[in-house]
Amino acid sequence: MNKLYIGNVSEQASAVDLESIFEQWKIPFSGPFLVKTGYAFVDCPDEKVAMKAIDTLSGKVELHGKLLEVEHSVPKRQRSCKLQIRNIPPHMQWEVLDGLLAQYGTVESCEQVNTETETAVVNVRYAAKDQARQALEKLNGFLMESYALKVCFIPDEQAGGAEGPGVGGRRGMAPRGPPRAGSPSLGARPKMQADVPLRMLVPTQFVGAIIGKEGSTIRNITKHTHSKIDIHRKENAGAAEKPITVHSTPEGCSNACRSIMEIMQKEAVDTKFTEEVPLKILAHNNFVGRLIGKEGRNLKKIEQDTQTKITISPLQDLTLYNPERTITVKGSIEACALAEQEVMKKIREAYDNDIAAMNLQSNLIPGLNLNALGLFPGGASGGMSPSMAAPPPPSGPQGAYPAFGGQPETETVYLFIPALAVGAIIGKQGQHIKQLSRFAGASIKIAPADGAEAKQRMVIITGPPEAQFKAQGRIFGKLKEENFFGPKEEVKLEAHIKVPSSAAGRVIGKGGKTVNELQNLSSAEVVVPRDQTPDEDDQVVVKISGHFYASQVAQRRIQEILSQVRRQQEPKPAPAGPSLARRK
C-alpha cells in the first residue's frame, strides 16, 4: 500500500512540479514520478508516508488550477473486497459505523488505522466483490455529521493470487476484526462516541414493553435504527420514570425515539393507561437557554411548526451534580417526533459551539484535560450527561494531566463572591462545599467576613490547575443557577493571585506591555496595584476580573510567567569536566 495514484493532474504538470509539491509538504518519495495524461504514480517509503500524502494533499492542494486527488494505487486484479474509508467523524460511535457498513453486505473485518489526522480512518473487508463495490459507490462522498466520507479500494492481498495475510504480514491486521476495546490501534485514535446522545424519560411501567421478551424489542429497534440504546433500569429505584440514552446519528436517534413512543402508545392502550404519555427529553442546562432563545422565540417557533405544546422543568429542580432539565413535549406521535428533531438540532448546535469554544480555550490554557472536567456533557461520562456518570477523580499524580509530565504544582486563588451567596456555596450542614471539594480535588475554604457590612466574601481555593478550573467553574455556575446574577447578566468575579514582589514587574512588562497583551488575549481586567506593600512572604497581589473563561486564561498566563521566573532562578548544574581557561 505504498504506491500512490495521483488523479486530476493538469496536462501542463510535470514530474518536477509534483516533486516540488511533495517536497514543499515534506512528504518523502522513494522513486521517480511516472506522469501520464491526467494522472501520475509515485512510490512512498512506507504506508505511513503514503497515508500522510493522501491526508495532506488529496482534495486540498492545487497544481495548475486543479485540485489533486491522491489515493492508493490498486491494480485491477486486487480491486476486490477491501476498502479504506477516510474522513470519518472523530466522535462517531463504533455501532453507528458498523450499522452503516452492514447495509451493503457482510463485513468480515473493520480495523482502525493510525493516522495523524483529526478524523478517523478504517480498513474494511467485505465478504464479496459486489458488496465492496456497492459500498464504494454509495459511501464515497456520503455526508456524516457534515463530514464527507472518502472511500477507495486498497490492495486486497487475498485477491489476484497474492500471498495470504500470513505471508509477509498485514501490518497487524487480523482477517476478522477483534473486539473494539481490544484493538491496539484504537488507543492512538480519538474514541468514537456520539457527541450528544438523545436522553429520554419514560414511565417505569413501560420499560418492560420497550425491552420486550428476552430483549427482543429493544434489539429490533437497535438493529433498524443503527443505534445503541441504554435503559438505566437500576437508577433511582422506585422512581416513576427511568432514563433512556440513545447513541446514534441524529437520524438514528430520531427513528429510535419514534419507535419508543409508538411502543409506549400501544402499551398504554393495551393496559388501559388513561393518562397522556408525553415525550420527555433530558437536556443539560448549559444548552437550554439557547434552545429557548431570546424571549422564548426558538421554543415558540418549534411549537408552532410542529403543532406541539412544550414545557421545560424549572431551574429550581437542578442540583450541582444533576444538571439536566426535562423538556416535555405534548402532541401526536408524528408531531412529537418532529419536535424532537428540532429540539435536538438546537441542543447539538449549542453543544458544537461550546466544544469549539472549549477547544479554543484548551489552546489558551495549556496542560488542562478539558474533557475530564465535567463542565460539559460528553466529557468524563463518555457521551452521557454528567448526571449519569460518576464525578472524575481528584487531580494529582494519577489524574488526567498529561502536559506537565509529573504532579502539577499546587496553586492558591482567592475568589470573591457576593456575601449573600455564601450559604448557597456552603450548603446545608456544609454538604455542598464538601461535595465540591471532593469533585474538584481542591481545598475550598471561605474566609471570615471583613465586617458586618461586607458585600463580598473571599473563597480560598488551593489545588493544581485542573482542580482550580473545576472548582472555580462550579462556583461561577452555582451563582448563575441560584440567580445571584440576572438572567441576561454574565457572571463576572474578581480573583486574586499572589506573586513574588520580584516577579511583579514581569507580569506588568515594560511600559505595561505584558499586562496589556494579557488583557487583550483573555478579555479579563488584570491589575497589579503599584502602591501595595509586600506581605510577610514578600508577595504582592494581582487582581483579575472577568467571566469564567477570561479569568482562567489570565490565571494560566500569569502562572506561566511565574514558572519562567522560577526556572530562571534555579541554580544551573556545575559542568561535568574541568572548565577551560578563557582566552584573553
PDB file of C-alpha atoms in Angstrom, residues 108 225 231 254 292 304 465 487:
ATOM      1  CA  GLU A 108     -15.584  -9.598   7.667  1.00  0.00           C
ATOM      2  CA  THR A 225     -32.149   2.430  13.677  1.00  0.00           C
ATOM      3  CA  ILE A 231     -32.073   1.715  29.569  1.00  0.00           C
ATOM      4  CA  SER A 254     -34.968  10.318  15.939  1.00  0.00           C
ATOM      5  CA  ILE A 292     -35.485  28.631  24.471  1.00  0.00           C
ATOM      6  CA  GLN A 304     -45.853  26.492  16.033  1.00  0.00           C
ATOM      7  CA  PRO A 465      -4.569  23.921  37.793  1.00  0.00           C
ATOM      8  CA  PRO A 487     -30.926  36.210  33.507  1.00  0.00           C
TER       9      PRO A 487
END
